[in-house]
Coordinates of C-alpha atoms in Angstrom, one line a residue:
M567 CA -189.2 -133.1 -149.8
T568 CA -189.5 -136.1 -151.8
R569 CA -190.5 -138.6 -150.8
V570 CA -190.5 -143.0 -152.0
V571 CA -190.7 -145.7 -150.8
V572 CA -188.2 -148.6 -152.1
V573 CA -189.0 -152.2 -151.4
G574 CA -185.7 -154.2 -153.5
D575 CA -182.5 -156.3 -152.4
L576 CA -179.7 -155.8 -149.8
M577 CA -176.4 -156.9 -150.9
T578 CA -172.5 -157.2 -149.2
D579 CA -170.1 -156.4 -153.0
T580 CA -167.3 -157.7 -153.0
V581 CA -165.9 -156.4 -155.8
A582 CA -162.3 -157.5 -156.9
R583 CA -161.2 -155.2 -159.8
A584 CA -158.6 -155.9 -162.5
A585 CA -155.8 -154.2 -162.9
Y586 CA -154.5 -156.2 -166.6
P587 CA -156.9 -159.0 -168.6
L588 CA -158.2 -161.7 -167.1
A589 CA -155.3 -164.5 -166.9
K590 CA -158.2 -167.5 -166.8
G591 CA -156.6 -170.7 -165.2
S592 CA -153.8 -168.2 -163.3
D593 CA -153.8 -165.1 -161.5
T594 CA -154.6 -161.7 -162.1
P595 CA -153.7 -158.6 -159.6
A596 CA -156.6 -157.2 -158.5
A597 CA -158.1 -154.1 -155.5
V598 CA -160.5 -156.2 -153.7
T599 CA -163.3 -154.0 -151.4
T600 CA -165.9 -154.7 -150.3
H601 CA -168.7 -152.1 -150.2
G602 CA -173.3 -152.7 -149.3
G603 CA -175.2 -152.9 -152.4
G604 CA -178.3 -155.1 -153.8
S605 CA -180.2 -152.5 -156.8
G606 CA -183.0 -151.5 -154.2
A607 CA -180.6 -150.1 -151.3
N608 CA -178.6 -148.3 -153.2
V609 CA -181.0 -146.5 -155.2
A610 CA -183.0 -145.6 -151.4
S611 CA -178.7 -144.9 -150.5
W612 CA -179.2 -142.6 -153.8
L613 CA -182.1 -140.9 -153.5
A614 CA -181.0 -139.6 -149.7
L615 CA -177.6 -138.0 -151.6
E616 CA -180.0 -136.1 -154.1
G617 CA -182.0 -134.4 -150.3
A618 CA -185.1 -137.8 -150.5
E619 CA -186.8 -138.9 -147.8
A620 CA -185.7 -142.1 -149.1
A621 CA -187.7 -145.8 -147.5
F622 CA -186.3 -149.0 -148.1
V623 CA -188.1 -152.3 -146.8
G624 CA -186.1 -155.3 -147.9
R625 CA -184.5 -158.4 -145.3
R626 CA -180.7 -159.5 -144.1
G627 CA -179.1 -161.9 -141.9
S628 CA -178.6 -162.2 -138.4
D629 CA -174.5 -161.1 -139.3
I630 CA -172.2 -158.8 -139.3
A631 CA -172.6 -158.0 -142.0
G632 CA -176.1 -157.2 -142.7
R633 CA -176.0 -155.7 -139.2
N634 CA -173.1 -153.3 -140.8
R635 CA -175.3 -152.7 -144.3
D636 CA -178.5 -151.2 -141.6
M637 CA -175.9 -148.9 -140.2
E638 CA -175.2 -148.0 -143.4
L639 CA -178.5 -147.4 -144.8
M640 CA -179.0 -145.4 -141.2
G641 CA -175.7 -143.8 -142.1
Y642 CA -176.9 -141.8 -145.4
G643 CA -180.7 -141.4 -144.1
V644 CA -182.4 -144.1 -144.9
D645 CA -185.2 -145.0 -142.7
A646 CA -184.1 -148.3 -143.4
R647 CA -187.1 -151.4 -142.7
L648 CA -185.1 -154.4 -142.9
V649 CA -186.9 -157.8 -141.4
M650 CA -183.0 -160.0 -139.8
D651 CA -183.7 -163.8 -140.6
S652 CA -182.3 -166.1 -137.9
E653 CA -181.6 -168.6 -140.9
R654 CA -179.9 -167.1 -143.5
P655 CA -176.7 -164.3 -144.3
T656 CA -176.4 -161.1 -145.3
G657 CA -177.3 -161.2 -149.6
T658 CA -173.4 -161.1 -151.4
C659 CA -172.8 -160.3 -154.7
V660 CA -169.5 -161.1 -156.2
V661 CA -168.3 -157.8 -158.9
L662 CA -165.4 -159.2 -160.9
V663 CA -164.7 -155.4 -162.9
T664 CA -162.1 -156.0 -165.8
H665 CA -159.4 -153.5 -166.3
K666 CA -161.5 -151.4 -169.2
G667 CA -164.1 -151.0 -166.5
D668 CA -166.5 -153.8 -167.9
R669 CA -168.7 -155.4 -165.3
T670 CA -169.3 -159.2 -164.0
M671 CA -171.8 -160.1 -161.4
L672 CA -171.9 -163.1 -159.3
S673 CA -174.8 -163.2 -157.1
D674 CA -175.6 -165.1 -153.9
P675 CA -179.3 -163.7 -153.2
G676 CA -178.8 -165.5 -149.8
A677 CA -181.5 -163.4 -147.0
N678 CA -183.4 -161.6 -149.7
S679 CA -184.9 -164.7 -150.6
A680 CA -186.9 -164.9 -147.9
L681 CA -189.2 -161.3 -147.9
L682 CA -192.1 -162.2 -147.2
P683 CA -195.9 -160.1 -147.7
E684 CA -196.0 -159.9 -143.9
D685 CA -192.6 -158.3 -143.8
V686 CA -194.5 -155.8 -146.2
E687 CA -196.9 -155.6 -143.8
R688 CA -195.1 -154.8 -141.2
C689 CA -194.1 -150.9 -142.9
K690 CA -197.9 -150.6 -144.6
D691 CA -197.5 -147.3 -143.1
L692 CA -195.1 -146.3 -145.2
F693 CA -197.5 -146.9 -148.4
T694 CA -199.8 -143.4 -148.6
Q695 CA -200.9 -141.4 -150.8
G696 CA -198.2 -138.8 -152.0
V697 CA -195.4 -141.4 -151.8
H698 CA -193.9 -142.8 -155.0
F699 CA -193.0 -146.0 -154.6
H700 CA -189.8 -147.7 -156.2
L701 CA -189.8 -151.8 -156.8
S702 CA -186.7 -153.6 -157.6
G703 CA -187.1 -156.1 -160.1
Y704 CA -184.7 -158.4 -158.9
S705 CA -187.5 -159.2 -155.8
L706 CA -189.8 -160.1 -158.7
I707 CA -186.8 -162.3 -160.5
N708 CA -186.3 -163.9 -157.4
E709 CA -189.3 -166.4 -157.0
G710 CA -188.8 -166.4 -152.8
S711 CA -189.4 -162.7 -153.0
R712 CA -192.0 -162.5 -156.3
K713 CA -195.0 -162.5 -153.9
A714 CA -193.5 -159.9 -151.0
A715 CA -193.1 -158.0 -154.6
I716 CA -196.4 -158.3 -156.2
H717 CA -198.3 -157.7 -152.8
A718 CA -196.0 -154.1 -152.3
L719 CA -197.4 -153.7 -155.9
D720 CA -200.4 -153.6 -154.5
L721 CA -200.3 -151.8 -151.1
A722 CA -198.9 -149.2 -153.7
R723 CA -201.7 -149.3 -155.9
K724 CA -205.1 -149.4 -153.3
A725 CA -202.6 -146.4 -151.4
Q726 CA -202.7 -144.9 -155.0
M727 CA -199.0 -144.3 -155.0
S728 CA -197.5 -143.1 -157.6
V729 CA -195.1 -146.2 -158.7
S730 CA -191.6 -147.0 -161.0
V731 CA -190.1 -150.4 -161.4
D732 CA -186.7 -151.5 -162.5
G733 CA -185.6 -154.3 -165.2
A734 CA -183.1 -155.8 -162.6
S735 CA -181.1 -157.6 -164.9
S736 CA -180.9 -158.5 -168.5
S737 CA -180.1 -162.6 -168.4
P738 CA -182.5 -163.1 -165.2
L739 CA -185.2 -161.3 -166.8
K740 CA -184.0 -164.2 -170.0
R741 CA -184.8 -167.1 -168.1
M742 CA -187.4 -165.3 -166.3
G743 CA -189.3 -164.2 -168.5
A744 CA -191.2 -161.1 -170.6
E745 CA -194.5 -162.0 -169.9
P746 CA -194.5 -162.4 -166.6
F747 CA -192.7 -159.3 -165.7
L748 CA -194.7 -157.7 -168.0
E749 CA -197.9 -158.8 -166.8
W750 CA -196.9 -158.3 -163.1
T751 CA -195.9 -154.1 -163.3
Q752 CA -198.5 -153.6 -165.8
G753 CA -200.4 -150.4 -163.9
A754 CA -196.5 -149.5 -163.4
R755 CA -196.4 -145.1 -163.9
L756 CA -192.9 -145.6 -165.1
L757 CA -190.7 -148.9 -166.5
V758 CA -186.9 -148.0 -165.9
L759 CA -184.6 -150.3 -167.5
N760 CA -181.1 -150.6 -170.1
T761 CA -180.8 -151.3 -173.8
A762 CA -180.6 -155.1 -172.7
Q763 CA -183.1 -155.3 -170.6
A764 CA -185.7 -153.3 -173.3
E765 CA -184.2 -155.9 -175.8
V766 CA -185.5 -158.5 -173.3
L767 CA -189.2 -157.5 -172.6
T768 CA -189.7 -156.5 -176.5
G769 CA -187.1 -158.2 -178.7
R770 CA -185.7 -154.8 -180.3
D771 CA -183.2 -154.5 -179.6
N772 CA -183.6 -150.5 -180.8
P773 CA -184.0 -148.7 -177.9
E774 CA -186.8 -145.6 -179.6
A775 CA -188.7 -148.6 -180.7
A776 CA -188.6 -151.3 -178.2
A777 CA -189.9 -148.1 -175.9
K778 CA -192.0 -147.5 -177.9
V779 CA -193.5 -150.8 -177.8
L780 CA -193.9 -150.7 -173.8
T781 CA -195.7 -148.0 -174.0
A782 CA -198.3 -150.1 -174.6
W783 CA -197.9 -152.3 -170.9
Y784 CA -196.2 -148.6 -169.1
P785 CA -197.4 -144.5 -170.0
Q786 CA -194.0 -143.6 -168.9
V787 CA -191.0 -145.5 -170.3
V788 CA -186.8 -144.9 -169.4
I789 CA -183.9 -146.3 -170.5
K790 CA -180.9 -146.3 -169.4
N791 CA -178.0 -146.7 -172.7
G792 CA -174.6 -146.7 -171.6
A793 CA -172.6 -144.0 -172.9
D794 CA -175.4 -142.4 -175.0
G795 CA -176.9 -141.4 -172.3
S796 CA -180.8 -142.0 -172.0
L797 CA -184.2 -142.0 -174.2
W798 CA -187.4 -141.2 -172.0
Y799 CA -190.9 -142.2 -173.6
S800 CA -194.5 -141.0 -173.6
N801 CA -197.3 -143.4 -175.3
G802 CA -198.7 -140.8 -178.0
R803 CA -195.9 -138.7 -178.3
P804 CA -193.6 -138.7 -182.2
D805 CA -190.5 -139.0 -180.8
A806 CA -188.9 -139.5 -177.6
V807 CA -186.3 -137.5 -176.2
T808 CA -182.7 -138.3 -175.8
V809 CA -180.2 -136.5 -173.6
A810 CA -176.6 -137.3 -173.6
A811 CA -174.4 -138.1 -171.1
D812 CA -172.4 -136.3 -169.0
P813 CA -168.3 -137.1 -169.8
V814 CA -166.0 -139.4 -167.7
E815 CA -162.6 -139.1 -167.8
K816 CA -161.9 -142.8 -166.5
I817 CA -164.6 -145.1 -165.4
V818 CA -163.5 -146.5 -162.2
D819 CA -166.4 -148.9 -161.8
G820 CA -169.9 -149.0 -163.9
T821 CA -171.8 -151.3 -159.8
G822 CA -174.3 -149.0 -159.2
A823 CA -174.3 -146.6 -161.7
G824 CA -178.3 -147.7 -163.1
D825 CA -179.1 -147.8 -159.5
A826 CA -177.7 -144.3 -159.5
F827 CA -179.3 -142.9 -162.3
V828 CA -182.6 -144.0 -161.1
A829 CA -182.0 -141.8 -157.2
G830 CA -181.4 -138.8 -160.4
F831 CA -184.4 -139.0 -162.4
L832 CA -186.9 -139.8 -159.9
P833 CA -186.8 -136.9 -157.9
A834 CA -186.8 -134.8 -161.0
W835 CA -189.3 -135.9 -162.5
L836 CA -191.9 -136.4 -159.7
D837 CA -191.1 -133.1 -159.1
G838 CA -193.2 -132.5 -162.6
K839 CA -189.7 -131.3 -164.6
P840 CA -188.8 -131.9 -168.2
P841 CA -188.1 -135.8 -168.7
A842 CA -184.8 -134.4 -170.3
E843 CA -184.4 -132.1 -168.1
A844 CA -184.5 -135.3 -165.9
L845 CA -182.6 -137.3 -167.6
A846 CA -179.9 -134.8 -167.4
A847 CA -180.3 -135.1 -163.4
G848 CA -180.0 -139.2 -163.7
N849 CA -177.1 -138.6 -165.9
R850 CA -175.1 -136.7 -163.7
L851 CA -175.6 -139.0 -160.7
A852 CA -175.0 -141.9 -162.8
A853 CA -171.0 -140.3 -164.1
Q854 CA -171.2 -139.3 -160.6
A855 CA -171.2 -143.4 -159.8
L856 CA -168.7 -145.0 -162.1
Q857 CA -166.0 -143.0 -161.1
H858 CA -165.6 -144.5 -157.7
L859 CA -164.9 -148.2 -156.7
G860 CA -168.8 -149.9 -155.0
A861 CA -172.4 -149.1 -155.6
R862 CA -173.2 -147.0 -153.5
P863 CA -172.5 -142.7 -152.8
S864 CA -169.3 -142.2 -149.9
L865 CA -170.9 -141.8 -147.0
D866 CA -168.5 -137.9 -146.7
V867 CA -170.0 -137.3 -149.8
L868 CA -173.4 -136.7 -147.8
D869 CA -171.4 -133.9 -146.4
N870 CA -170.3 -132.7 -148.9
P871 CA -172.5 -133.5 -152.2
I872 CA -171.2 -133.0 -155.7
H873 CA -173.9 -131.1 -158.3

């Protein structure tokens, strides 16, 4: 069984899905729902759906939302190592979804900003050789949790774990700057990001060109290209491996689709499957995520998995 330790962000997502184009300065009918979120926690949850043995290290508030997020993770079968913060609330994200499925997110990291190296150190038993470590890029971008994220990377390297990192989100990544991100994550075996994040890090708007640049820092790079599918590139190869996206009849909500892709890709990749097969597994899970509200799989899906 694939074993993965994820360090990252835990959020409560309030998703407002507009029925019509947004009426600025007025009212727009919408379906408003609340779900578990946070990129790192999402990856761990989708990994559980895929049958992986997943652990998640993060921080939550002492509020009801934090308790609910903790119970949800346990419901997925995730080994949730959540530190309770008595001063900060559980992180919250307001996700505005247009009638076409496009997303805009307003994030308050809350307790995520206080993740400490000591919190990671308490979970040192998870960092062992033969286990994979995945770091949510949000933990690096957030200045408050950055030391904890770097400490986690150091622990993983010392334990000789394989390491993957994702690019989080293009706007905060751009505000932080490409050079620090590349410096902190150099040595990771795999970088996973979307086209916008790849452009921030390289200045290239062509995904394959960006991937080739990034292999100066990472042995393998995966770029998610939305409706055009995904690609994998390894240093020294003449061409990238590309796989078309799975067809989706109707996009309900794109929140968490990128996290689902990571969770679909990693088990196949860690099992040594060909890159095309691992990309296809990621595309399949991303397509599944696009077809329901919220960033996580429905808990009843775990009893009746869709493959």
